[in-house]
Amino acid sequence: IKGSNIIIMKIHHNLTILMRITSPTLIGAVPSRIFRGAALSTTTRFARAQSFFCPNPGFSCGRFLGRRVAATRPLSRHYLLAAPLFQSGDVSAPTFLLPPGLTVREIFPIAASTLSAAGVTEPRLSVQHLLTNAIDLPPNCFSRLPQGEHADAVPSPEQRDKLLSHLSRRARHEPLQYILGSWDFHTFEVMCRSPVLCPRPETEELVEAALRRIPVDAPCRVLDVGCGTGCVGIAVALHRPLAVVVGIDVSDDAVQLSNENAATVLGDGWKERYVSVRCRAKEFWKSDGGGRFSEVVSLLGGVGTVFDVVVSNPPYIPSIDVDGLGPDVLEHEDRVALDGGVTGLDVVEEILSMMPGWTDEVRGGDLFMEVDEAHPRLLERAFLVDGRNEDEGILGDTASL
């Protein structure tokens, strides 16, 4: 901040800072011990303030707050940061206060800098998504913000309110997928709601691997274990018209959302192509051939029908590593969908143990799973110790993902 023109005034229990913006990164340089979780607005009128120069970025909070307050004339085109002060030293996530009249070009650096100060990862990318959504820009404008033909657009009051709400949620580390309500996956868009796990780009590789083995012109029965939003199973059903897909998940929220996504993506007749039910892997198709799920029996055409392909993005993160995930994940997404136990293999081993019951005794079946990079070797050793032969092919495709 050295050499920057700063104006301060004290209002009740809030410290308010007015700063002339000379570059998009200037706000982000404010010492975090003062502005951690700062909120933003713009103003042209100040009554009691004094302009001064900060000698260096290492000044103390005490001297900073102790500056004398005096009268000064109103200033224009300045940006206001308001950081609530708490005796505990904790500052809540910022509340954005962007007044009317700012253009996209002006909003962008303010929002990005404040998200950065709140510890949000890839703040500029977040603002691009939220601005594009709030002011109803075409998707192809996303990467050109804050430049391009929409840089001087001024959001309407309704658009501004929507943007403020979304920025505040993002500053609290809520995933973009939940804020926007949907996210691109593979070749389509899926609805996203907390706490169902958000689709990840790497899971598209799982879909591609499965599609390479599933015939385009032949019927195929597919089981999606831990379906979540349904993105994997729905992608298979969308690109393989003769395939029918059954999804299972332990979460009621996931089952409901995956069925909703199937209806949206697959369109009319989706119930003849896809269904998801609430069930654990080790309980599905074990004791009664799936007879207790009438919708599954109807889809597959009978009780005890086997699957040709099993796909899964199971919980595979070792428990000790889950706590090290960022707040975007820990505070919003379902831990059950992430935590794979001590080694990360609890559900993976459960799926492997169920494969003989899910697939044909003679033909067998293909299994595609997304796992930790260390898991293929661990599983290989486990199967060899168990006396099985690598030629059984259980690990081949899994190891390549």
mmCIF file of C-alpha atoms in Angstrom:
data_model
loop_
_atom_site.group_PDB
_atom_site.id
_atom_site.type_symbol
_atom_site.label_atom_id
_atom_site.label_comp_id
_atom_site.label_asym_id
_atom_site.label_seq_id
_atom_site.Cartn_x
_atom_site.Cartn_y
_atom_site.Cartn_z
ATOM 1 C CA ILE A 1 0.000 0.000 0.000
ATOM 2 C CA LYS A 2 3.049 2.255 0.184
ATOM 3 C CA GLY A 3 2.355 5.669 -1.318
ATOM 4 C CA SER A 4 -1.370 4.995 -1.841
ATOM 5 C CA ASN A 5 -3.861 7.677 -0.929
ATOM 6 C CA ILE A 6 -5.971 6.363 1.943
ATOM 7 C CA ILE A 7 -8.857 8.047 3.736
ATOM 8 C CA ILE A 8 -10.274 6.727 6.984
ATOM 9 C CA MET A 9 -13.145 7.400 9.295
ATOM 10 C CA LYS A 10 -14.522 5.545 12.266
ATOM 11 C CA ILE A 11 -18.237 4.742 12.414
ATOM 12 C CA HIS A 12 -19.429 3.150 15.636
ATOM 13 C CA HIS A 13 -17.697 -0.243 15.871
ATOM 14 C CA ASN A 14 -16.683 -0.446 12.248
ATOM 15 C CA LEU A 15 -13.468 0.697 10.677
ATOM 16 C CA THR A 16 -14.076 2.145 7.254
ATOM 17 C CA ILE A 17 -11.280 2.644 4.745
ATOM 18 C CA LEU A 18 -11.518 4.616 1.552
ATOM 19 C CA MET A 19 -8.844 3.879 -1.002
ATOM 20 C CA ARG A 20 -8.136 5.206 -4.465
ATOM 21 C CA ILE A 21 -7.789 2.251 -6.817
ATOM 22 C CA THR A 22 -4.760 2.468 -9.091
ATOM 23 C CA SER A 23 -4.520 -1.188 -10.134
ATOM 24 C CA PRO A 24 -6.728 -4.300 -9.981
ATOM 25 C CA THR A 25 -4.473 -5.893 -7.371
ATOM 26 C CA LEU A 26 -4.241 -2.978 -4.971
ATOM 27 C CA ILE A 27 -7.056 -3.996 -2.647
ATOM 28 C CA GLY A 28 -5.623 -7.462 -2.246
ATOM 29 C CA ALA A 29 -2.417 -5.951 -0.863
ATOM 30 C CA VAL A 30 -4.119 -4.602 2.281
ATOM 31 C CA PRO A 31 -2.639 -6.311 5.361
ATOM 32 C CA SER A 32 -4.779 -9.327 6.160
ATOM 33 C CA ARG A 33 -4.594 -8.749 9.912
ATOM 34 C CA ILE A 34 -6.660 -5.618 9.373
ATOM 35 C CA PHE A 35 -8.873 -6.556 6.465
ATOM 36 C CA ARG A 36 -9.325 -10.292 6.763
ATOM 37 C CA GLY A 37 -12.840 -10.787 5.451
ATOM 38 C CA ALA A 38 -13.324 -7.162 4.389
ATOM 39 C CA ALA A 39 -16.581 -6.030 2.795
ATOM 40 C CA LEU A 40 -16.764 -3.684 -0.168
ATOM 41 C CA SER A 41 -18.811 -0.760 -1.378
ATOM 42 C CA THR A 42 -18.387 2.509 -3.247
ATOM 43 C CA THR A 43 -19.240 6.023 -2.167
ATOM 44 C CA THR A 44 -18.880 9.662 -3.146
ATOM 45 C CA ARG A 45 -19.727 11.289 0.171
ATOM 46 C CA PHE A 46 -17.670 11.335 3.333
ATOM 47 C CA ALA A 47 -18.143 13.720 6.213
ATOM 48 C CA ARG A 48 -15.317 13.241 8.696
ATOM 49 C CA ALA A 49 -12.130 11.823 7.266
ATOM 50 C CA GLN A 50 -8.474 12.624 6.831
ATOM 51 C CA SER A 51 -6.234 11.831 3.910
ATOM 52 C CA PHE A 52 -2.746 10.509 4.689
ATOM 53 C CA PHE A 53 -0.033 8.326 3.249
ATOM 54 C CA CYS A 54 0.807 4.948 4.714
ATOM 55 C CA PRO A 55 4.621 4.840 5.040
ATOM 56 C CA ASN A 56 4.928 1.066 4.580
ATOM 57 C CA PRO A 57 2.797 -2.092 4.540
ATOM 58 C CA GLY A 58 3.980 -3.162 7.976
ATOM 59 C CA PHE A 59 2.329 -0.491 10.108
ATOM 60 C CA SER A 60 0.575 -1.559 13.295
ATOM 61 C CA CYS A 61 -3.181 -1.750 13.758
ATOM 62 C CA GLY A 62 -2.942 0.410 16.858
ATOM 63 C CA ARG A 63 -1.322 3.356 15.113
ATOM 64 C CA PHE A 64 -3.603 2.885 12.138
ATOM 65 C CA LEU A 65 -6.783 3.064 14.235
ATOM 66 C CA GLY A 66 -5.414 5.935 16.225
ATOM 67 C CA ARG A 67 -5.313 8.354 13.294
ATOM 68 C CA ARG A 68 -7.044 11.653 13.888
ATOM 69 C CA VAL A 69 -10.427 12.113 12.221
ATOM 70 C CA ALA A 70 -11.046 15.450 10.543
ATOM 71 C CA ALA A 71 -13.322 16.973 7.924
ATOM 72 C CA THR A 72 -12.590 16.671 4.264
ATOM 73 C CA ARG A 73 -14.394 17.287 1.017
ATOM 74 C CA PRO A 74 -16.385 14.520 -0.750
ATOM 75 C CA LEU A 75 -14.383 12.332 -3.075
ATOM 76 C CA SER A 76 -15.539 10.403 -6.101
ATOM 77 C CA ARG A 77 -14.596 7.090 -7.661
ATOM 78 C CA HIS A 78 -13.132 5.621 -4.508
ATOM 79 C CA TYR A 79 -13.755 2.174 -3.142
ATOM 80 C CA LEU A 80 -14.766 1.529 0.426
ATOM 81 C CA LEU A 81 -13.698 -1.436 2.532
ATOM 82 C CA ALA A 82 -15.501 -1.993 5.836
ATOM 83 C CA ALA A 83 -14.001 -4.505 8.243
ATOM 84 C CA PRO A 84 -16.114 -5.194 11.361
ATOM 85 C CA LEU A 85 -13.953 -5.317 14.486
ATOM 86 C CA PHE A 86 -14.441 -8.083 17.047
ATOM 87 C CA GLN A 87 -12.745 -8.380 20.416
ATOM 88 C CA SER A 88 -11.942 -12.025 19.651
ATOM 89 C CA GLY A 89 -10.019 -10.958 16.587
ATOM 90 C CA ASP A 90 -12.196 -13.055 14.286
ATOM 91 C CA VAL A 91 -13.801 -11.409 11.318
ATOM 92 C CA SER A 92 -16.827 -12.903 9.608
ATOM 93 C CA ALA A 93 -16.926 -13.558 5.893
ATOM 94 C CA PRO A 94 -17.389 -10.342 3.928
ATOM 95 C CA THR A 95 -20.727 -8.842 3.063
ATOM 96 C CA PHE A 96 -20.435 -7.192 -0.330
ATOM 97 C CA LEU A 97 -21.862 -3.705 -0.602
ATOM 98 C CA LEU A 98 -21.561 -2.748 -4.257
ATOM 99 C CA PRO A 99 -23.751 0.287 -4.951
ATOM 100 C CA PRO A 100 -25.602 0.862 -8.211
ATOM 101 C CA GLY A 101 -23.829 2.335 -11.211
ATOM 102 C CA LEU A 102 -20.642 0.259 -11.327
ATOM 103 C CA THR A 103 -19.771 -1.430 -14.597
ATOM 104 C CA VAL A 104 -18.620 -5.014 -15.038
ATOM 105 C CA ARG A 105 -15.090 -3.692 -15.554
ATOM 106 C CA GLU A 106 -15.232 -1.879 -12.173
ATOM 107 C CA ILE A 107 -16.956 -4.664 -10.260
ATOM 108 C CA PHE A 108 -14.553 -7.385 -11.333
ATOM 109 C CA PRO A 109 -11.337 -6.306 -9.516
ATOM 110 C CA ILE A 110 -13.231 -5.409 -6.350
ATOM 111 C CA ALA A 111 -14.997 -8.751 -6.175
ATOM 112 C CA ALA A 112 -11.905 -10.771 -7.120
ATOM 113 C CA SER A 113 -9.699 -9.016 -4.555
ATOM 114 C CA THR A 114 -12.192 -9.508 -1.753
ATOM 115 C CA LEU A 115 -12.691 -13.184 -2.545
ATOM 116 C CA SER A 116 -8.919 -13.522 -2.532
ATOM 117 C CA ALA A 117 -8.737 -11.842 0.881
ATOM 118 C CA ALA A 118 -11.332 -14.318 2.138
ATOM 119 C CA GLY A 119 -9.068 -17.188 1.062
ATOM 120 C CA VAL A 120 -11.183 -18.336 -1.875
ATOM 121 C CA THR A 121 -9.235 -20.386 -4.407
ATOM 122 C CA GLU A 122 -9.151 -19.044 -7.977
ATOM 123 C CA PRO A 123 -11.074 -15.863 -7.091
ATOM 124 C CA ARG A 124 -11.005 -14.455 -10.619
ATOM 125 C CA LEU A 125 -12.508 -17.628 -12.019
ATOM 126 C CA SER A 126 -15.251 -17.446 -9.380
ATOM 127 C CA VAL A 127 -16.093 -13.868 -10.311
ATOM 128 C CA GLN A 128 -16.197 -14.772 -13.996
ATOM 129 C CA HIS A 129 -18.746 -17.485 -13.307
ATOM 130 C CA LEU A 130 -20.850 -15.393 -10.932
ATOM 131 C CA LEU A 131 -20.882 -12.268 -13.090
ATOM 132 C CA THR A 132 -21.771 -14.230 -16.215
ATOM 133 C CA ASN A 133 -24.630 -15.901 -14.365
ATOM 134 C CA ALA A 134 -25.910 -12.798 -12.574
ATOM 135 C CA ILE A 135 -26.174 -10.548 -15.614
ATOM 136 C CA ASP A 136 -27.381 -13.304 -17.971
ATOM 137 C CA LEU A 137 -24.464 -13.219 -20.362
ATOM 138 C CA PRO A 138 -24.072 -15.952 -22.987
ATOM 139 C CA PRO A 139 -21.696 -18.736 -21.847
ATOM 140 C CA ASN A 140 -19.177 -17.815 -24.549
ATOM 141 C CA CYS A 141 -18.622 -14.450 -22.801
ATOM 142 C CA PHE A 142 -17.327 -16.162 -19.673
ATOM 143 C CA SER A 143 -13.628 -16.215 -20.506
ATOM 144 C CA ARG A 144 -13.584 -12.623 -21.794
ATOM 145 C CA LEU A 145 -14.665 -10.959 -18.563
ATOM 146 C CA PRO A 146 -13.840 -8.335 -17.389
ATOM 147 C CA GLN A 147 -12.853 -7.208 -20.877
ATOM 148 C CA GLY A 148 -14.791 -7.694 -24.086
ATOM 149 C CA GLU A 149 -18.011 -6.194 -25.334
ATOM 150 C CA HIS A 150 -19.772 -6.451 -21.957
ATOM 151 C CA ALA A 151 -17.093 -4.704 -19.880
ATOM 152 C CA ASP A 152 -19.064 -1.452 -19.657
ATOM 153 C CA ALA A 153 -22.410 -3.088 -18.920
ATOM 154 C CA VAL A 154 -24.090 -1.888 -15.714
ATOM 155 C CA PRO A 155 -26.062 -4.598 -13.887
ATOM 156 C CA SER A 156 -29.710 -3.837 -13.145
ATOM 157 C CA PRO A 157 -30.755 -3.610 -9.456
ATOM 158 C CA GLU A 158 -32.064 -7.185 -9.609
ATOM 159 C CA GLN A 159 -28.864 -8.452 -11.219
ATOM 160 C CA ARG A 160 -26.746 -6.572 -8.692
ATOM 161 C CA ASP A 161 -28.694 -8.065 -5.773
ATOM 162 C CA LYS A 162 -28.246 -11.538 -7.237
ATOM 163 C CA LEU A 163 -24.522 -10.951 -7.710
ATOM 164 C CA LEU A 164 -24.103 -9.646 -4.149
ATOM 165 C CA SER A 165 -25.860 -12.686 -2.724
ATOM 166 C CA HIS A 166 -23.739 -15.068 -4.782
ATOM 167 C CA LEU A 167 -20.466 -13.288 -3.977
ATOM 168 C CA SER A 168 -21.222 -13.414 -0.250
ATOM 169 C CA ARG A 169 -21.924 -17.136 -0.457
ATOM 170 C CA ARG A 170 -18.698 -17.729 -2.383
ATOM 171 C CA ALA A 171 -16.741 -15.717 0.193
ATOM 172 C CA ARG A 172 -17.973 -18.254 2.742
ATOM 173 C CA HIS A 173 -16.388 -20.964 0.577
ATOM 174 C CA GLU A 174 -19.622 -22.385 -0.752
ATOM 175 C CA PRO A 175 -18.793 -24.242 -4.001
ATOM 176 C CA LEU A 176 -19.672 -22.493 -7.235
ATOM 177 C CA GLN A 177 -21.668 -25.550 -8.286
ATOM 178 C CA TYR A 178 -24.111 -25.057 -5.406
ATOM 179 C CA ILE A 179 -24.356 -21.292 -5.878
ATOM 180 C CA LEU A 180 -25.077 -21.549 -9.596
ATOM 181 C CA GLY A 181 -27.274 -24.603 -9.145
ATOM 182 C CA SER A 182 -25.773 -26.488 -12.071
ATOM 183 C CA TRP A 183 -22.439 -27.406 -13.626
ATOM 184 C CA ASP A 184 -21.092 -28.695 -16.919
ATOM 185 C CA PHE A 185 -20.127 -32.353 -16.987
ATOM 186 C CA HIS A 186 -18.934 -34.235 -20.046
ATOM 187 C CA THR A 187 -21.312 -33.087 -22.815
ATOM 188 C CA PHE A 188 -24.247 -31.864 -20.714
ATOM 189 C CA GLU A 189 -25.202 -29.910 -17.605
ATOM 190 C CA VAL A 190 -26.283 -31.376 -14.268
ATOM 191 C CA MET A 191 -28.122 -29.772 -11.382
ATOM 192 C CA CYS A 192 -26.075 -29.490 -8.175
ATOM 193 C CA ARG A 193 -27.343 -29.165 -4.607
ATOM 194 C CA SER A 194 -25.667 -29.426 -1.225
ATOM 195 C CA PRO A 195 -24.598 -31.801 0.207
ATOM 196 C CA VAL A 196 -24.393 -34.050 -2.878
ATOM 197 C CA LEU A 197 -20.801 -34.229 -4.118
ATOM 198 C CA CYS A 198 -20.038 -31.788 -6.942
ATOM 199 C CA PRO A 199 -18.968 -33.314 -10.290
ATOM 200 C CA ARG A 200 -15.210 -33.183 -10.910
ATOM 201 C CA PRO A 201 -13.483 -32.895 -14.301
ATOM 202 C CA GLU A 202 -11.364 -36.006 -13.671
ATOM 203 C CA THR A 203 -14.531 -38.107 -13.396
ATOM 204 C CA GLU A 204 -15.118 -37.451 -17.097
ATOM 205 C CA GLU A 205 -12.133 -39.742 -17.725
ATOM 206 C CA LEU A 206 -14.037 -42.511 -15.931
ATOM 207 C CA VAL A 207 -16.975 -41.959 -18.297
ATOM 208 C CA GLU A 208 -14.727 -42.066 -21.367
ATOM 209 C CA ALA A 209 -13.098 -45.296 -20.216
ATOM 210 C CA ALA A 210 -16.493 -46.946 -19.729
ATOM 211 C CA LEU A 211 -17.868 -45.699 -23.045
ATOM 212 C CA ARG A 212 -14.923 -47.236 -24.901
ATOM 213 C CA ARG A 213 -16.011 -50.668 -23.672
ATOM 214 C CA ILE A 214 -19.799 -50.331 -23.939
ATOM 215 C CA PRO A 215 -21.126 -51.095 -27.436
ATOM 216 C CA VAL A 216 -23.135 -48.439 -29.245
ATOM 217 C CA ASP A 217 -25.426 -50.869 -31.054
ATOM 218 C CA ALA A 218 -26.080 -53.548 -28.416
ATOM 219 C CA PRO A 219 -28.109 -53.629 -25.174
ATOM 220 C CA CYS A 220 -26.112 -53.179 -21.990
ATOM 221 C CA ARG A 221 -27.069 -53.151 -18.300
ATOM 222 C CA VAL A 222 -25.004 -50.748 -16.222
ATOM 223 C CA LEU A 223 -24.802 -50.326 -12.433
ATOM 224 C CA ASP A 224 -23.562 -46.977 -11.060
ATOM 225 C CA VAL A 225 -22.428 -47.404 -7.434
ATOM 226 C CA GLY A 226 -22.431 -44.181 -5.399
ATOM 227 C CA CYS A 227 -24.235 -42.290 -8.152
ATOM 228 C CA GLY A 228 -24.290 -38.860 -6.459
ATOM 229 C CA THR A 229 -25.669 -36.370 -8.976
ATOM 230 C CA GLY A 230 -26.015 -39.249 -11.437
ATOM 231 C CA CYS A 231 -23.502 -37.675 -13.813
ATOM 232 C CA VAL A 232 -21.590 -40.878 -14.630
ATOM 233 C CA GLY A 233 -24.569 -43.150 -15.205
ATOM 234 C CA ILE A 234 -26.512 -40.470 -17.070
ATOM 235 C CA ALA A 235 -23.531 -39.840 -19.371
ATOM 236 C CA VAL A 236 -23.483 -43.556 -20.223
ATOM 237 C CA ALA A 237 -27.233 -43.613 -20.884
ATOM 238 C CA LEU A 238 -27.030 -40.468 -22.996
ATOM 239 C CA HIS A 239 -24.263 -41.767 -25.273
ATOM 240 C CA ARG A 240 -25.330 -45.408 -25.408
ATOM 241 C CA PRO A 241 -29.023 -45.382 -26.440
ATOM 242 C CA LEU A 242 -29.498 -49.123 -25.859
ATOM 243 C CA ALA A 243 -28.040 -49.076 -22.333
ATOM 244 C CA VAL A 244 -30.150 -49.068 -19.178
ATOM 245 C CA VAL A 245 -28.587 -47.722 -15.986
ATOM 246 C CA VAL A 246 -29.326 -48.373 -12.316
ATOM 247 C CA GLY A 247 -27.791 -45.994 -9.767
ATOM 248 C CA ILE A 248 -27.455 -46.706 -6.057
ATOM 249 C CA ASP A 249 -26.399 -44.366 -3.257
ATOM 250 C CA VAL A 250 -26.648 -44.249 0.536
ATOM 251 C CA SER A 251 -27.904 -40.647 0.426
ATOM 252 C CA ASP A 252 -31.571 -39.755 -0.082
ATOM 253 C CA ASP A 253 -30.460 -36.365 -1.398
ATOM 254 C CA ALA A 254 -28.289 -38.034 -4.032
ATOM 255 C CA VAL A 255 -31.032 -40.437 -5.127
ATOM 256 C CA GLN A 256 -33.535 -37.627 -5.570
ATOM 257 C CA LEU A 257 -31.084 -35.368 -7.400
ATOM 258 C CA SER A 258 -29.817 -38.093 -9.728
ATOM 259 C CA ASN A 259 -33.356 -38.969 -10.796
ATOM 260 C CA GLU A 260 -34.105 -35.287 -11.405
ATOM 261 C CA ASN A 261 -30.977 -34.962 -13.527
ATOM 262 C CA ALA A 262 -31.884 -38.064 -15.507
ATOM 263 C CA ALA A 263 -35.312 -36.600 -16.272
ATOM 264 C CA THR A 264 -33.745 -33.335 -17.444
ATOM 265 C CA VAL A 265 -30.853 -34.748 -19.479
ATOM 266 C CA LEU A 266 -32.463 -37.862 -20.955
ATOM 267 C CA GLY A 267 -35.857 -36.254 -21.522
ATOM 268 C CA ASP A 268 -39.080 -38.124 -22.344
ATOM 269 C CA GLY A 269 -38.914 -41.796 -21.569
ATOM 270 C CA TRP A 270 -36.072 -41.413 -19.105
ATOM 271 C CA LYS A 271 -37.648 -43.903 -16.685
ATOM 272 C CA GLU A 272 -37.147 -46.582 -19.322
ATOM 273 C CA ARG A 273 -33.414 -45.826 -19.344
ATOM 274 C CA TYR A 274 -32.419 -44.826 -15.814
ATOM 275 C CA VAL A 275 -33.400 -45.216 -12.169
ATOM 276 C CA SER A 276 -31.578 -44.688 -8.871
ATOM 277 C CA VAL A 277 -32.463 -46.123 -5.458
ATOM 278 C CA ARG A 278 -31.147 -45.761 -1.917
ATOM 279 C CA CYS A 279 -29.014 -48.750 -1.000
ATOM 280 C CA ARG A 280 -25.528 -49.707 0.156
ATOM 281 C CA ALA A 281 -23.328 -51.631 -2.236
ATOM 282 C CA LYS A 282 -23.137 -54.742 -0.053
ATOM 283 C CA GLU A 283 -26.924 -54.812 0.361
ATOM 284 C CA PHE A 284 -27.886 -54.409 -3.286
ATOM 285 C CA TRP A 285 -28.829 -57.596 -5.149
ATOM 286 C CA LYS A 286 -27.631 -59.752 -2.294
ATOM 287 C CA SER A 287 -30.488 -61.417 -0.472
ATOM 288 C CA ASP A 288 -33.527 -61.076 -2.715
ATOM 289 C CA GLY A 289 -32.193 -60.481 -6.196
ATOM 290 C CA GLY A 290 -33.220 -56.832 -6.107
ATOM 291 C CA GLY A 291 -36.897 -57.741 -5.722
ATOM 292 C CA ARG A 292 -37.529 -55.072 -3.101
ATOM 293 C CA PHE A 293 -36.826 -52.365 -5.676
ATOM 294 C CA SER A 294 -39.827 -52.577 -7.975
ATOM 295 C CA GLU A 295 -38.542 -49.753 -10.149
ATOM 296 C CA VAL A 296 -35.287 -51.651 -10.725
ATOM 297 C CA VAL A 297 -37.126 -54.872 -11.561
ATOM 298 C CA SER A 298 -39.325 -52.957 -14.007
ATOM 299 C CA LEU A 299 -36.336 -51.326 -15.697
ATOM 300 C CA LEU A 300 -34.283 -54.518 -16.018
ATOM 301 C CA GLY A 301 -37.189 -56.768 -16.886
ATOM 302 C CA GLY A 302 -37.008 -59.188 -13.980
ATOM 303 C CA VAL A 303 -35.554 -60.131 -10.614
ATOM 304 C CA GLY A 304 -31.938 -61.271 -10.464
ATOM 305 C CA THR A 305 -30.876 -59.820 -13.801
ATOM 306 C CA VAL A 306 -27.103 -59.383 -13.923
ATOM 307 C CA PHE A 307 -25.118 -56.334 -15.061
ATOM 308 C CA ASP A 308 -22.677 -56.137 -17.928
ATOM 309 C CA VAL A 309 -20.797 -53.083 -16.611
ATOM 310 C CA VAL A 310 -20.314 -51.530 -13.174
ATOM 311 C CA VAL A 311 -19.096 -47.937 -12.857
ATOM 312 C CA SER A 312 -18.305 -46.110 -9.651
ATOM 313 C CA ASN A 313 -16.757 -42.989 -8.204
ATOM 314 C CA PRO A 314 -16.738 -44.274 -4.614
ATOM 315 C CA PRO A 315 -15.421 -42.590 -1.452
ATOM 316 C CA TYR A 316 -11.694 -43.289 -1.774
ATOM 317 C CA ILE A 317 -9.872 -40.612 0.227
ATOM 318 C CA PRO A 318 -8.137 -42.011 3.355
ATOM 319 C CA SER A 319 -9.778 -40.674 6.506
ATOM 320 C CA ILE A 320 -6.577 -38.989 7.660
ATOM 321 C CA ASP A 321 -6.479 -36.951 4.456
ATOM 322 C CA VAL A 322 -10.115 -35.823 4.468
ATOM 323 C CA ASP A 323 -9.543 -33.268 7.225
ATOM 324 C CA GLY A 324 -6.876 -31.648 5.074
ATOM 325 C CA LEU A 325 -9.335 -30.794 2.311
ATOM 326 C CA GLY A 326 -10.280 -27.145 1.866
ATOM 327 C CA PRO A 327 -13.339 -25.454 3.414
ATOM 328 C CA ASP A 328 -15.130 -25.563 0.052
ATOM 329 C CA VAL A 329 -15.304 -29.330 0.501
ATOM 330 C CA LEU A 330 -15.315 -29.897 4.261
ATOM 331 C CA GLU A 331 -17.962 -27.317 5.125
ATOM 332 C CA HIS A 332 -20.377 -28.030 2.289
ATOM 333 C CA GLU A 333 -20.013 -31.444 0.655
ATOM 334 C CA ASP A 334 -21.047 -34.777 2.136
ATOM 335 C CA ARG A 335 -18.126 -36.313 3.999
ATOM 336 C CA VAL A 336 -19.610 -39.777 3.554
ATOM 337 C CA ALA A 337 -19.117 -39.390 -0.202
ATOM 338 C CA LEU A 338 -15.403 -38.654 0.327
ATOM 339 C CA ASP A 339 -14.135 -40.675 3.298
ATOM 340 C CA GLY A 340 -12.991 -44.143 2.256
ATOM 341 C CA GLY A 341 -11.802 -45.266 5.683
ATOM 342 C CA VAL A 342 -8.270 -45.791 6.964
ATOM 343 C CA THR A 343 -6.784 -46.806 3.624
ATOM 344 C CA GLY A 344 -9.490 -45.277 1.454
ATOM 345 C CA LEU A 345 -10.485 -48.752 0.274
ATOM 346 C CA ASP A 346 -13.535 -49.533 2.447
ATOM 347 C CA VAL A 347 -16.145 -49.036 -0.271
ATOM 348 C CA VAL A 348 -13.774 -50.077 -3.073
ATOM 349 C CA GLU A 349 -13.288 -53.498 -1.449
ATOM 350 C CA GLU A 350 -17.041 -53.712 -0.837
ATOM 351 C CA ILE A 351 -17.691 -53.209 -4.543
ATOM 352 C CA LEU A 352 -15.063 -55.796 -5.515
ATOM 353 C CA SER A 353 -16.588 -58.338 -3.155
ATOM 354 C CA MET A 354 -20.027 -57.809 -4.737
ATOM 355 C CA MET A 355 -18.937 -58.096 -8.372
ATOM 356 C CA PRO A 356 -19.536 -61.882 -8.596
ATOM 357 C CA GLY A 357 -23.148 -61.367 -7.528
ATOM 358 C CA TRP A 358 -23.742 -58.433 -9.842
ATOM 359 C CA THR A 359 -22.317 -59.986 -13.020
ATOM 360 C CA ASP A 360 -22.787 -63.163 -15.038
ATOM 361 C CA GLU A 361 -21.044 -66.247 -13.663
ATOM 362 C CA VAL A 362 -19.664 -67.181 -17.058
ATOM 363 C CA ARG A 363 -19.165 -63.919 -18.939
ATOM 364 C CA GLY A 364 -18.218 -61.844 -15.904
ATOM 365 C CA GLY A 365 -18.375 -58.066 -16.301
ATOM 366 C CA ASP A 366 -16.349 -54.895 -16.592
ATOM 367 C CA LEU A 367 -15.689 -52.658 -13.574
ATOM 368 C CA PHE A 368 -14.611 -49.034 -13.893
ATOM 369 C CA MET A 369 -13.754 -47.123 -10.722
ATOM 370 C CA GLU A 370 -12.140 -43.805 -9.921
ATOM 371 C CA VAL A 371 -9.635 -44.443 -7.128
ATOM 372 C CA ASP A 372 -6.587 -42.936 -5.478
ATOM 373 C CA GLU A 373 -3.368 -43.264 -7.478
ATOM 374 C CA ALA A 374 -1.939 -45.586 -4.817
ATOM 375 C CA HIS A 375 -4.896 -47.972 -4.829
ATOM 376 C CA PRO A 376 -4.266 -50.066 -7.967
ATOM 377 C CA ARG A 377 -0.980 -51.424 -6.590
ATOM 378 C CA LEU A 378 -2.539 -52.057 -3.168
ATOM 379 C CA LEU A 379 -5.411 -53.926 -4.746
ATOM 380 C CA GLU A 380 -3.099 -55.872 -7.007
ATOM 381 C CA ARG A 381 -1.068 -57.087 -4.042
ATOM 382 C CA ALA A 382 -4.254 -57.954 -2.150
ATOM 383 C CA PHE A 383 -5.579 -60.061 -5.019
ATOM 384 C CA LEU A 384 -2.263 -61.832 -5.540
ATOM 385 C CA VAL A 385 -1.994 -62.619 -1.818
ATOM 386 C CA ASP A 386 -5.555 -63.919 -1.987
ATOM 387 C CA GLY A 387 -4.375 -66.437 -4.561
ATOM 388 C CA ARG A 388 -6.033 -64.862 -7.570
ATOM 389 C CA ASN A 389 -4.431 -64.397 -10.949
ATOM 390 C CA GLU A 390 -3.818 -61.037 -12.614
ATOM 391 C CA ASP A 391 -5.264 -62.531 -15.788
ATOM 392 C CA GLU A 392 -8.739 -62.226 -14.269
ATOM 393 C CA GLY A 393 -8.570 -58.622 -15.490
ATOM 394 C CA ILE A 394 -10.151 -57.067 -12.410
ATOM 395 C CA LEU A 395 -7.464 -54.412 -12.140
ATOM 396 C CA GLY A 396 -6.575 -53.667 -15.738
ATOM 397 C CA ASP A 397 -8.667 -50.613 -16.548
ATOM 398 C CA THR A 398 -8.775 -49.388 -12.968
ATOM 399 C CA ALA A 399 -5.002 -49.059 -12.888
ATOM 400 C CA SER A 400 -5.032 -46.893 -15.965
ATOM 401 C CA LEU A 401 -7.425 -44.275 -14.601
#
